[in-house]
Short mmCIF file of C-alpha atoms and ligand atoms in Angstrom, two decimals:
data_model
loop_
_atom_site.label_atom_id
_atom_site.label_comp_id
_atom_site.label_asym_id
_atom_site.label_seq_id
_atom_site.Cartn_x
_atom_site.Cartn_y
_atom_site.Cartn_z
CA MET A 981 -6.81 9.78 17.48
CA SER A 982 -7.96 7.87 20.58
CA LYS A 983 -5.84 5.41 22.50
CA GLN A 984 -2.46 3.72 21.13
CA PHE A 985 -3.19 0.38 19.42
CA HIS A 986 0.00 -1.14 20.92
CA PRO A 987 1.56 0.02 24.03
CA LYS A 988 5.04 1.08 24.52
CA GLY A 989 7.86 -1.86 24.55
CA SER A 990 5.22 -4.09 22.34
CA VAL A 991 6.72 -5.89 19.10
CA ILE A 992 5.03 -5.29 15.82
CA ALA A 993 5.88 -6.80 12.51
CA ALA A 994 5.06 -6.22 8.96
CA LEU A 995 4.91 -8.74 6.18
CA ASP A 996 4.99 -7.71 2.70
CA ILE A 997 4.06 -10.44 0.11
CA GLY A 998 5.13 -9.08 -3.08
CA SER A 999 5.42 -10.72 -6.40
CA THR A 1000 9.32 -10.94 -6.68
CA LYS A 1001 10.05 -10.53 -2.86
CA ILE A 1002 8.75 -11.26 0.62
CA ALA A 1003 9.73 -8.99 3.22
CA CYS A 1004 9.54 -9.02 6.77
CA PHE A 1005 10.35 -6.00 9.42
CA ILE A 1006 10.09 -6.32 12.97
CA ALA A 1007 9.87 -3.34 15.52
CA ARG A 1008 9.23 -2.22 18.70
CA ILE A 1009 7.18 0.37 19.96
CA ARG A 1010 9.63 3.15 21.54
CA ASP A 1011 7.10 5.70 23.23
CA ASP A 1012 3.58 6.75 23.77
CA ILE A 1013 3.56 8.55 20.58
CA GLY A 1014 4.15 5.81 18.25
CA ASN A 1015 7.72 6.11 17.40
CA ILE A 1016 9.23 2.63 16.58
CA ASP A 1017 12.77 1.09 16.63
CA LEU A 1018 13.49 -1.45 13.84
CA ILE A 1019 14.69 -4.66 15.35
CA GLY A 1020 14.41 -7.46 12.80
CA ILE A 1021 14.57 -7.54 8.93
CA GLY A 1022 14.21 -10.77 6.73
CA HIS A 1023 13.67 -10.74 3.00
CA GLN A 1024 13.47 -13.52 0.42
CA ALA A 1025 12.68 -14.13 -3.18
CA SER A 1026 9.24 -14.73 -3.65
CA GLN A 1027 7.84 -18.38 -4.59
CA GLY A 1028 4.43 -19.37 -5.45
CA ILE A 1029 3.12 -15.96 -6.15
CA LYS A 1030 2.37 -14.29 -9.45
CA SER A 1031 1.23 -10.76 -9.75
CA GLY A 1032 0.42 -10.39 -5.96
CA THR A 1033 -1.71 -13.66 -6.17
CA VAL A 1034 -0.59 -16.99 -4.27
CA VAL A 1035 -0.46 -19.64 -6.94
CA ASP A 1036 1.09 -22.33 -5.00
CA LEU A 1037 0.43 -22.63 -1.25
CA ASP A 1038 3.40 -24.73 -0.26
CA LEU A 1039 5.95 -22.78 -2.26
CA ALA A 1040 4.43 -19.25 -1.01
CA GLU A 1041 4.43 -20.74 2.81
CA GLY A 1042 8.05 -21.86 2.51
CA ALA A 1043 9.32 -18.28 1.33
CA ILE A 1044 7.18 -16.69 3.92
CA LYS A 1045 8.73 -18.82 6.67
CA GLN A 1046 12.27 -18.02 5.59
CA ALA A 1047 11.67 -14.46 5.15
CA VAL A 1048 10.24 -14.38 8.82
CA HIS A 1049 12.96 -16.51 10.60
CA ALA A 1050 15.68 -14.37 9.27
CA ALA A 1051 13.94 -11.30 10.90
CA GLU A 1052 13.00 -13.37 13.81
CA ASN A 1053 16.82 -14.44 14.27
CA MET A 1054 18.06 -10.62 13.85
CA ALA A 1055 15.44 -9.48 16.47
CA ALA A 1056 16.25 -12.30 18.95
CA ASP A 1057 18.41 -10.38 21.32
CA VAL A 1058 15.54 -8.06 21.94
CA THR A 1059 12.40 -10.67 21.83
CA LYS A 1060 14.76 -13.08 23.92
CA GLY A 1061 13.88 -15.73 21.28
CA TYR A 1062 10.11 -15.49 21.42
CA PRO A 1063 8.72 -16.34 18.04
CA LEU A 1064 6.52 -13.79 16.01
CA ARG A 1065 2.79 -14.35 16.61
CA GLU A 1066 1.37 -11.45 14.92
CA VAL A 1067 1.95 -9.73 11.41
CA ILE A 1068 0.41 -6.82 9.55
CA VAL A 1069 -0.13 -7.79 5.95
CA ASN A 1070 -0.18 -5.79 2.53
CA VAL A 1071 -3.36 -6.39 0.41
CA PRO A 1072 -2.21 -5.87 -3.49
CA ALA A 1073 -4.56 -3.34 -4.94
CA THR A 1074 -5.23 -5.89 -7.84
CA HIS A 1075 -7.46 -7.64 -5.34
CA SER A 1076 -9.10 -4.74 -3.84
CA HIS A 1077 -11.28 -1.75 -4.93
CA SER A 1078 -12.33 1.52 -3.46
CA ARG A 1079 -15.80 2.59 -2.62
CA LEU A 1080 -16.74 6.23 -1.57
CA MET A 1081 -19.97 6.52 0.29
CA ASN A 1082 -21.75 9.20 2.27
CA MET A 1083 -23.50 8.44 5.73
CA GLY A 1084 -25.60 10.53 8.02
CA VAL A 1085 -26.34 10.19 11.47
CA GLN A 1086 -28.72 12.61 13.72
CA ILE A 1087 -27.02 14.35 16.62
CA LEU A 1088 -30.35 16.44 17.55
CA GLY A 1089 -28.91 19.39 18.79
CA SER A 1090 -25.97 18.01 21.01
CA ALA A 1091 -22.17 18.04 20.24
CA VAL A 1092 -20.68 15.69 17.95
CA THR A 1093 -18.90 12.92 19.84
CA GLU A 1094 -16.21 10.29 18.62
CA ASN A 1095 -19.08 7.66 18.86
CA ASP A 1096 -21.22 9.51 16.52
CA ILE A 1097 -18.57 9.39 13.81
CA ARG A 1098 -18.22 5.68 14.55
CA ARG A 1099 -21.93 5.13 14.03
CA ALA A 1100 -21.60 6.49 10.70
CA LEU A 1101 -18.71 4.57 9.91
CA ALA A 1102 -20.18 1.49 11.22
CA LYS A 1103 -23.36 2.19 9.14
CA ALA A 1104 -21.46 2.46 5.97
CA GLN A 1105 -19.55 -0.98 6.91
CA ASP A 1106 -22.86 -2.59 7.57
CA GLN A 1107 -23.90 -1.74 3.88
CA VAL A 1108 -21.05 -3.28 2.38
CA VAL A 1109 -20.25 -6.35 4.01
CA GLY A 1110 -20.93 -9.53 2.22
CA ASN A 1111 -19.81 -13.04 1.36
CA ASP A 1112 -17.25 -12.19 -1.22
CA VAL A 1113 -15.38 -8.83 -0.07
CA GLU A 1114 -13.48 -8.33 3.11
CA LEU A 1115 -13.19 -4.62 4.54
CA ILE A 1116 -10.01 -3.49 4.78
CA HIS A 1117 -9.98 0.31 5.43
CA THR A 1118 -12.99 2.45 6.61
CA ILE A 1119 -11.66 6.10 6.59
CA PRO A 1120 -13.80 9.28 6.93
CA THR A 1121 -12.37 11.72 4.51
CA ALA A 1122 -14.69 14.73 4.91
CA TYR A 1123 -17.54 15.78 7.44
CA ARG A 1124 -20.47 18.26 7.08
CA ILE A 1125 -22.86 19.53 9.85
CA ASP A 1126 -26.37 20.46 8.79
CA GLY A 1127 -24.95 21.03 5.35
CA HIS A 1128 -21.91 22.92 6.21
CA GLU A 1129 -18.83 21.98 4.09
CA GLY A 1130 -15.46 21.91 4.98
CA ILE A 1131 -15.27 20.60 8.33
CA LYS A 1132 -11.86 18.87 9.44
CA GLU A 1133 -12.60 18.20 12.86
CA PRO A 1134 -16.35 17.80 13.82
CA ARG A 1135 -15.96 16.60 17.32
CA GLY A 1136 -17.42 19.03 20.03
CA LEU A 1137 -19.51 20.97 17.02
CA TYR A 1138 -23.47 21.49 17.67
CA GLY A 1139 -25.52 20.32 15.04
CA GLN A 1140 -28.80 18.35 13.93
CA HIS A 1141 -27.40 16.08 11.43
CA LEU A 1142 -23.83 14.80 10.74
CA ASP A 1143 -22.61 13.54 7.43
CA VAL A 1144 -19.42 11.68 6.71
CA ASP A 1145 -17.82 10.84 3.42
CA VAL A 1146 -16.57 7.43 3.91
CA HIS A 1147 -13.69 5.62 1.67
CA MET A 1148 -13.94 2.16 2.09
CA VAL A 1149 -11.35 -0.46 0.60
CA MET A 1150 -12.34 -3.92 -0.15
CA GLY A 1151 -10.81 -6.92 -0.74
CA ASN A 1152 -11.91 -9.85 -2.72
CA ILE A 1153 -12.19 -12.72 -0.32
CA ALA A 1154 -10.71 -15.82 -2.64
CA PRO A 1155 -7.16 -14.38 -2.94
CA LEU A 1156 -7.21 -13.03 0.70
CA ARG A 1157 -7.93 -16.51 2.11
CA ASN A 1158 -5.36 -18.09 -0.04
CA MET A 1159 -2.85 -15.53 1.33
CA ALA A 1160 -4.21 -16.06 4.77
CA SER A 1161 -3.88 -19.70 4.69
CA CYS A 1162 -0.07 -19.37 3.92
CA ILE A 1163 0.21 -17.06 6.72
CA GLN A 1164 -1.63 -19.11 9.35
CA SER A 1165 0.47 -22.22 8.34
CA SER A 1166 3.10 -20.53 9.16
CA HIS A 1167 1.88 -20.00 12.65
CA LEU A 1168 1.26 -16.28 12.27
CA ASP A 1169 -1.93 -14.54 12.90
CA ILE A 1170 -2.98 -11.33 10.79
CA THR A 1171 -3.58 -8.35 13.17
CA ALA A 1172 -4.06 -6.06 10.24
CA LEU A 1173 -4.53 -5.69 6.59
CA CYS A 1174 -3.37 -2.82 4.56
CA SER A 1175 -3.47 -1.70 0.94
CA THR A 1176 -0.11 -2.01 -0.57
CA PRO A 1177 0.12 1.52 -2.31
CA TYR A 1178 -1.38 2.95 1.00
CA ALA A 1179 1.47 1.59 2.82
CA ALA A 1180 3.95 2.64 0.21
CA GLY A 1181 2.45 6.32 0.60
CA LEU A 1182 2.61 6.16 4.50
CA ALA A 1183 6.49 5.49 4.27
CA CYS A 1184 7.40 7.97 1.51
CA LEU A 1185 5.08 11.00 1.45
CA VAL A 1186 5.90 14.12 3.26
CA GLU A 1187 2.98 15.87 5.31
CA ASP A 1188 2.45 18.40 2.80
CA GLU A 1189 2.04 16.05 0.04
CA MET A 1190 -0.65 13.88 1.92
CA ASP A 1191 -2.40 17.29 2.69
CA MET A 1192 -2.61 19.13 -0.65
CA GLY A 1193 -3.14 15.93 -2.75
CA CYS A 1194 -0.61 13.50 -4.07
CA THR A 1195 -0.80 10.30 -6.09
CA VAL A 1196 1.48 7.43 -5.19
CA VAL A 1197 2.52 5.09 -7.79
CA ASP A 1198 4.01 1.93 -6.53
CA MET A 1199 5.84 -0.06 -9.43
CA GLY A 1200 6.60 -3.57 -8.19
CA GLY A 1201 7.35 -6.91 -10.06
CA GLY A 1202 4.01 -7.77 -10.89
CA THR A 1203 1.79 -4.92 -10.44
CA THR A 1204 1.55 -1.13 -10.66
CA SER A 1205 -0.59 0.30 -7.92
CA ILE A 1206 -1.90 3.78 -7.11
CA ALA A 1207 -3.13 5.42 -4.00
CA VAL A 1208 -4.20 8.78 -3.84
CA PHE A 1209 -3.96 10.98 -0.75
CA TYR A 1210 -5.70 14.31 -0.02
CA GLY A 1211 -6.54 16.28 3.27
CA ARG A 1212 -3.96 13.68 5.00
CA GLU A 1213 -6.37 10.72 4.22
CA LEU A 1214 -6.37 7.78 1.52
CA ILE A 1215 -9.15 8.58 -0.93
CA TYR A 1216 -8.48 6.49 -3.70
CA THR A 1217 -6.83 2.99 -4.62
CA ASP A 1218 -6.36 1.18 -7.94
CA ALA A 1219 -4.00 -1.08 -9.77
CA ILE A 1220 -2.63 -2.55 -12.89
CA PRO A 1221 -1.32 -5.87 -13.03
CA VAL A 1222 1.74 -4.79 -14.95
CA GLY A 1223 5.14 -4.37 -13.31
CA GLY A 1224 9.06 -4.68 -13.66
CA GLN A 1225 8.70 -8.54 -14.51
CA HIS A 1226 6.85 -7.51 -17.71
CA VAL A 1227 9.54 -5.53 -18.73
CA THR A 1228 11.93 -8.39 -18.06
CA ASN A 1229 10.18 -10.58 -19.99
CA ASP A 1230 9.77 -8.21 -23.01
CA ILE A 1231 13.81 -7.98 -22.97
CA ALA A 1232 14.00 -11.92 -22.60
CA ARG A 1233 11.78 -12.29 -25.59
CA GLY A 1234 12.87 -9.29 -27.57
CA LEU A 1235 16.84 -10.51 -27.48
CA THR A 1236 16.03 -14.28 -27.27
CA THR A 1237 17.85 -14.75 -23.89
CA SER A 1238 17.16 -15.97 -20.54
CA ILE A 1239 14.99 -14.34 -17.94
CA HIS A 1240 17.84 -14.17 -15.67
CA ALA A 1241 20.10 -12.51 -18.43
CA ALA A 1242 17.27 -10.03 -19.11
CA GLU A 1243 16.98 -9.07 -15.61
CA ARG A 1244 20.52 -8.35 -15.41
CA MET A 1245 20.76 -6.24 -18.49
CA LYS A 1246 17.89 -4.20 -17.32
CA THR A 1247 19.39 -3.40 -14.15
CA LEU A 1248 22.92 -2.69 -15.59
CA TYR A 1249 22.08 -0.80 -19.00
CA GLY A 1250 18.40 -0.50 -18.90
CA SER A 1251 16.69 3.00 -19.41
CA ALA A 1252 13.18 4.17 -20.19
CA ILE A 1253 14.42 7.01 -22.46
CA ALA A 1254 17.00 7.19 -25.27
CA THR A 1255 20.28 9.00 -24.82
CA ALA A 1256 22.91 10.02 -27.39
CA THR A 1257 25.43 7.36 -26.88
CA ASP A 1258 22.90 4.36 -27.12
CA GLU A 1259 23.89 3.70 -30.63
CA LYS A 1260 27.52 3.24 -29.85
CA ASP A 1261 27.20 1.48 -26.51
CA LEU A 1262 27.12 -2.23 -27.42
CA ILE A 1263 25.96 -4.68 -24.92
CA ASP A 1264 26.51 -8.58 -24.66
CA VAL A 1265 23.63 -10.76 -24.81
CA PRO A 1266 24.17 -14.25 -24.03
CA PRO A 1267 22.31 -16.33 -26.29
CA LEU A 1268 19.34 -18.53 -24.74
CA GLY A 1269 20.70 -21.95 -23.78
CA GLU A 1270 24.27 -20.86 -24.10
CA GLU A 1271 24.69 -18.74 -20.86
CA ASP A 1272 28.52 -19.70 -20.68
CA SER A 1273 29.04 -18.96 -24.29
CA LEU A 1274 32.17 -17.10 -24.90
CA SER A 1275 30.63 -15.28 -27.78
CA PRO A 1276 27.63 -13.82 -26.70
CA ASN A 1277 25.73 -11.30 -29.12
CA HIS A 1278 26.16 -7.78 -29.39
CA VAL A 1279 23.49 -5.42 -29.59
CA PRO A 1280 23.35 -1.78 -29.30
CA ARG A 1281 22.09 -0.33 -25.90
CA SER A 1282 19.27 1.72 -28.03
CA TYR A 1283 17.84 -1.46 -29.07
CA LEU A 1284 17.32 -2.48 -25.26
CA VAL A 1285 15.89 0.99 -24.63
CA SER A 1286 13.48 0.48 -27.58
CA ILE A 1287 12.06 -2.73 -25.68
CA ILE A 1288 11.75 -0.98 -22.57
CA ALA A 1289 10.34 2.27 -23.31
CA PRO A 1290 7.01 1.33 -24.85
CA ARG A 1291 6.17 -1.31 -21.89
CA ILE A 1292 6.74 1.96 -19.57
CA GLU A 1293 4.95 4.11 -21.56
CA GLU A 1294 1.98 1.53 -21.87
CA THR A 1295 1.96 1.10 -18.04
CA MET A 1296 1.96 5.46 -17.58
CA GLU A 1297 -0.91 5.49 -20.10
CA LEU A 1298 -2.91 3.13 -18.07
CA VAL A 1299 -2.06 4.73 -14.87
CA ARG A 1300 -3.10 8.04 -16.49
CA SER A 1301 -6.44 6.55 -17.62
CA ARG A 1302 -7.21 4.87 -14.01
CA LEU A 1303 -6.69 8.47 -12.71
CA ILE A 1304 -8.95 10.12 -15.28
CA ASP A 1305 -11.81 7.39 -14.78
CA SER A 1306 -11.42 7.75 -11.10
CA GLY A 1307 -13.16 11.15 -11.36
CA LEU A 1308 -11.10 12.83 -8.69
CA GLY A 1309 -9.46 15.43 -11.23
CA PRO A 1310 -7.65 18.12 -9.48
CA ILE A 1311 -8.02 16.49 -6.28
CA ALA A 1312 -5.72 13.83 -7.13
CA GLY A 1313 -2.98 16.64 -7.13
CA ARG A 1314 -0.44 18.00 -9.36
CA ARG A 1315 2.13 15.74 -7.57
CA VAL A 1316 3.02 12.11 -8.24
CA VAL A 1317 5.48 10.13 -5.95
CA LEU A 1318 7.04 6.96 -7.94
CA THR A 1319 8.12 4.20 -5.82
CA GLY A 1320 8.61 0.36 -5.63
CA GLY A 1321 11.66 -1.69 -6.93
CA ALA A 1322 10.90 -0.95 -10.74
CA SER A 1323 10.73 2.81 -10.30
CA GLN A 1324 14.65 2.66 -10.35
CA ILE A 1325 14.83 2.37 -14.05
CA PRO A 1326 16.77 5.52 -15.13
CA GLY A 1327 14.52 7.83 -17.06
CA LEU A 1328 11.49 6.95 -15.67
CA ARG A 1329 10.84 10.14 -13.66
CA GLU A 1330 11.11 12.15 -16.87
CA LEU A 1331 8.91 9.76 -18.79
CA SER A 1332 6.08 9.84 -16.40
CA GLN A 1333 6.36 13.12 -16.18
CA LYS A 1334 5.29 13.74 -19.77
CA TYR A 1335 2.64 10.83 -19.51
CA LEU A 1336 0.87 11.95 -16.39
CA GLU A 1337 1.31 15.73 -16.89
CA LYS A 1338 2.40 16.10 -13.38
CA GLN A 1339 5.21 17.01 -11.08
CA VAL A 1340 7.10 13.42 -10.77
CA ARG A 1341 9.51 12.69 -7.85
CA LEU A 1342 11.07 9.31 -6.49
CA GLY A 1343 10.30 8.30 -3.37
CA ARG A 1344 11.59 5.85 -0.81
CA PRO A 1345 10.91 5.02 2.74
CA ILE A 1346 11.85 8.26 4.69
CA ARG A 1347 10.18 8.01 7.88
CA LEU A 1348 11.74 4.74 9.51
CA GLN A 1349 14.67 5.58 11.03
CA GLY A 1350 17.87 3.27 11.08
CA LEU A 1351 17.04 1.45 7.74
CA PRO A 1352 20.33 -0.32 6.58
CA ASP A 1353 21.24 0.33 2.99
CA ALA A 1354 19.93 -3.08 1.68
CA VAL A 1355 16.55 -2.24 2.69
CA SER A 1356 16.28 1.47 2.45
CA GLY A 1357 15.48 1.53 -1.42
CA PRO A 1358 11.80 1.95 -3.00
CA ALA A 1359 11.33 -1.53 -2.96
CA PHE A 1360 10.84 -1.66 0.64
CA SER A 1361 8.30 1.55 0.98
CA ALA A 1362 5.37 -0.48 1.38
CA THR A 1363 7.12 -3.07 4.04
CA ALA A 1364 8.11 0.16 6.24
CA GLY A 1365 4.61 1.60 5.38
CA LEU A 1366 2.74 -1.40 7.16
CA LEU A 1367 4.42 -0.37 10.38
CA HIS A 1368 3.53 3.28 10.03
CA TYR A 1369 -0.23 2.11 9.16
CA VAL A 1370 -0.49 0.03 12.33
CA THR A 1371 0.91 2.66 14.72
CA GLU A 1372 -0.62 5.87 13.21
CA ARG A 1373 -3.76 4.69 11.44
CA PHE A 1374 -5.34 1.82 13.44
CA ASN A 1375 -8.36 3.66 13.84
CA GLU A 1376 -9.27 2.97 10.17
CA MET A 1377 -9.06 -0.83 10.79
CA PRO A 1378 -12.92 -2.19 10.31
CA ALA A 1379 -12.85 -4.31 13.35
CA GLU A 1380 -11.63 -1.65 15.59
CA ILE A 1381 -14.59 0.65 14.32
CA MET A 1382 -17.00 -2.29 14.93
CA ALA A 1383 -15.45 -3.09 18.45
CA THR A 1384 -15.59 0.80 19.91
CA VAL A 1385 -19.28 1.66 18.79
CA GLU A 1386 -20.51 2.16 22.17
CA ALA A 1387 -23.94 1.13 22.97
CA GLY A 1388 -23.49 1.60 26.70
CA THR A 1389 -26.19 1.36 29.32
CA ILE A 1390 -29.75 0.63 28.48
CA TRP A 1391 -30.61 4.24 28.57
CA GLN A 1392 -27.75 5.30 26.33
CA ARG A 1393 -28.86 2.59 23.80
CA ALA A 1394 -32.49 3.89 24.04
CA LYS A 1395 -31.21 7.44 23.26
CA LEU A 1396 -29.05 6.05 20.41
CA TRP A 1397 -32.00 4.45 18.94
CA LEU A 1398 -34.17 7.50 19.06
CA ARG A 1399 -31.08 9.37 17.46
CA GLU A 1400 -31.03 6.97 14.57
CA ASN A 1401 -34.57 6.46 13.96
CA TRP A 1402 -35.92 10.06 14.38
N1 ATP B 71 18.01 -1.15 -10.19
C1 ATP B 71 16.94 -1.53 -10.96
N2 ATP B 71 16.39 -1.13 -12.08
C2 ATP B 71 15.34 -1.37 -12.59
N3 ATP B 71 14.52 -2.43 -12.02
C3 ATP B 71 14.66 -2.81 -10.82
C4 ATP B 71 15.97 -2.47 -10.31
N4 ATP B 71 15.78 -3.16 -8.84
C5 ATP B 71 14.77 -3.63 -9.00
N5 ATP B 71 13.89 -3.69 -10.10
C6 ATP B 71 12.81 -4.21 -10.59
O1 ATP B 71 11.85 -4.07 -9.56
C7 ATP B 71 10.92 -5.41 -9.45
C8 ATP B 71 10.77 -5.67 -7.82
O2 ATP B 71 9.88 -4.47 -7.46
P1 ATP B 71 9.34 -4.67 -5.97
O3 ATP B 71 10.34 -5.51 -4.88
O4 ATP B 71 8.92 -3.39 -5.70
O5 ATP B 71 8.31 -5.68 -6.34
P2 ATP B 71 7.23 -6.63 -5.35
O6 ATP B 71 6.85 -5.88 -4.17
O7 ATP B 71 7.81 -7.84 -5.13
O8 ATP B 71 6.21 -6.97 -6.23
P3 ATP B 71 4.55 -6.37 -6.29
O9 ATP B 71 4.57 -5.16 -5.52
O10 ATP B 71 4.54 -6.14 -7.74
O11 ATP B 71 3.71 -7.48 -6.03
C9 ATP B 71 11.55 -6.18 -10.25
O12 ATP B 71 10.74 -6.52 -11.35
C10 ATP B 71 12.86 -5.79 -10.48
O13 ATP B 71 13.41 -6.19 -11.61
MG1 MG B 72 5.54 -4.62 -3.48
#
């Protein structure tokens, strides 16, 4: 990795806009190797957002402002009250897609330089930019020199021709513009965009998982998103527009009760798999419109489980088929890490293990130190990961790549032209 994007002492901030909550983490860069200290936290129930999409600009803007202000207030001692100027923002994987490409550049017998790699990446970017997409990530995932496979570090190696496998994540422009306009009306600039499941993976995977192949499944309120890591890199993203809110809606409908009561029942008594005592355990269901009723209905817990399980099974079945369609096969790894608020439903790990036929563990942000309990759970994986992205992987930002491809002096440019064209 080249220079540090943010120097020691600078302040960075993550804004995670989700279907159910908006979270803002402010951090300060502690040293020259990218360690950070969390200095401000704010979170707020989402408004004006459905399945990761802004559906009401004013409501969404209001909720963003509240989350940001809470984080700013907490950080005020360190920031001396200066308002936040810039944020790193998540892009829901429902509004983006992955594209894999192979790009070749001539190196004509000299050693591969950083600039050669960037030329290949810039060439890949040139091919996909258009009016309807915004580039979010440009990630080199594998290199070949003169056809030789398996090169992890091409810099300094001699050869004639360098091939780079490039994974690009591209966002759909319209939903991104709506999101950007809410953020800009809150007087904030977007410094970087990062795919939500990618951020979640950066926060909750350990090095070996990223290296050997691992699939992250972030189950949020309105979306379940997927990120596949291999050889430390993000190689694939995808999403299904189904999440915990769908489970809650199913319960409300199935038991004819309010969304509020359904959410409470889900969190207190819900489970994705049946247990022996479910028939005997009775739970109170306040009838719709009679929340204060002194005579709630009683239903066995097994009935609640019979509503929850099919929705989770369907979601896992969809995740499984997306992974099959991706064509990644064994590269996607034998391991799955489940995270996101909705991953907390008991029995989910066992059920997904069965459906995905992989080893499954639950994940939460483990790499950000000093997270208070209230934000250390799986719902905040993506929020924490946005900070890791901008400190550790800033060289995957498309604008960075474009800005640093050096054409240099006229003489260097002429050589570059020769390399490209001969
Ligand atoms: N203890 C719990 N058991 C089961 N589900 C829970 C629990 N706590 C939270 N949830 C569910 O988690 C979901 C919210 O998760 P999260 O905060 O990750 O979503 P989000 O980031 O706002 O949404 P998205 O990423 O889909 O846009 C809600 O549907 C909520 O019901
Ligand atoms: Mg989320």
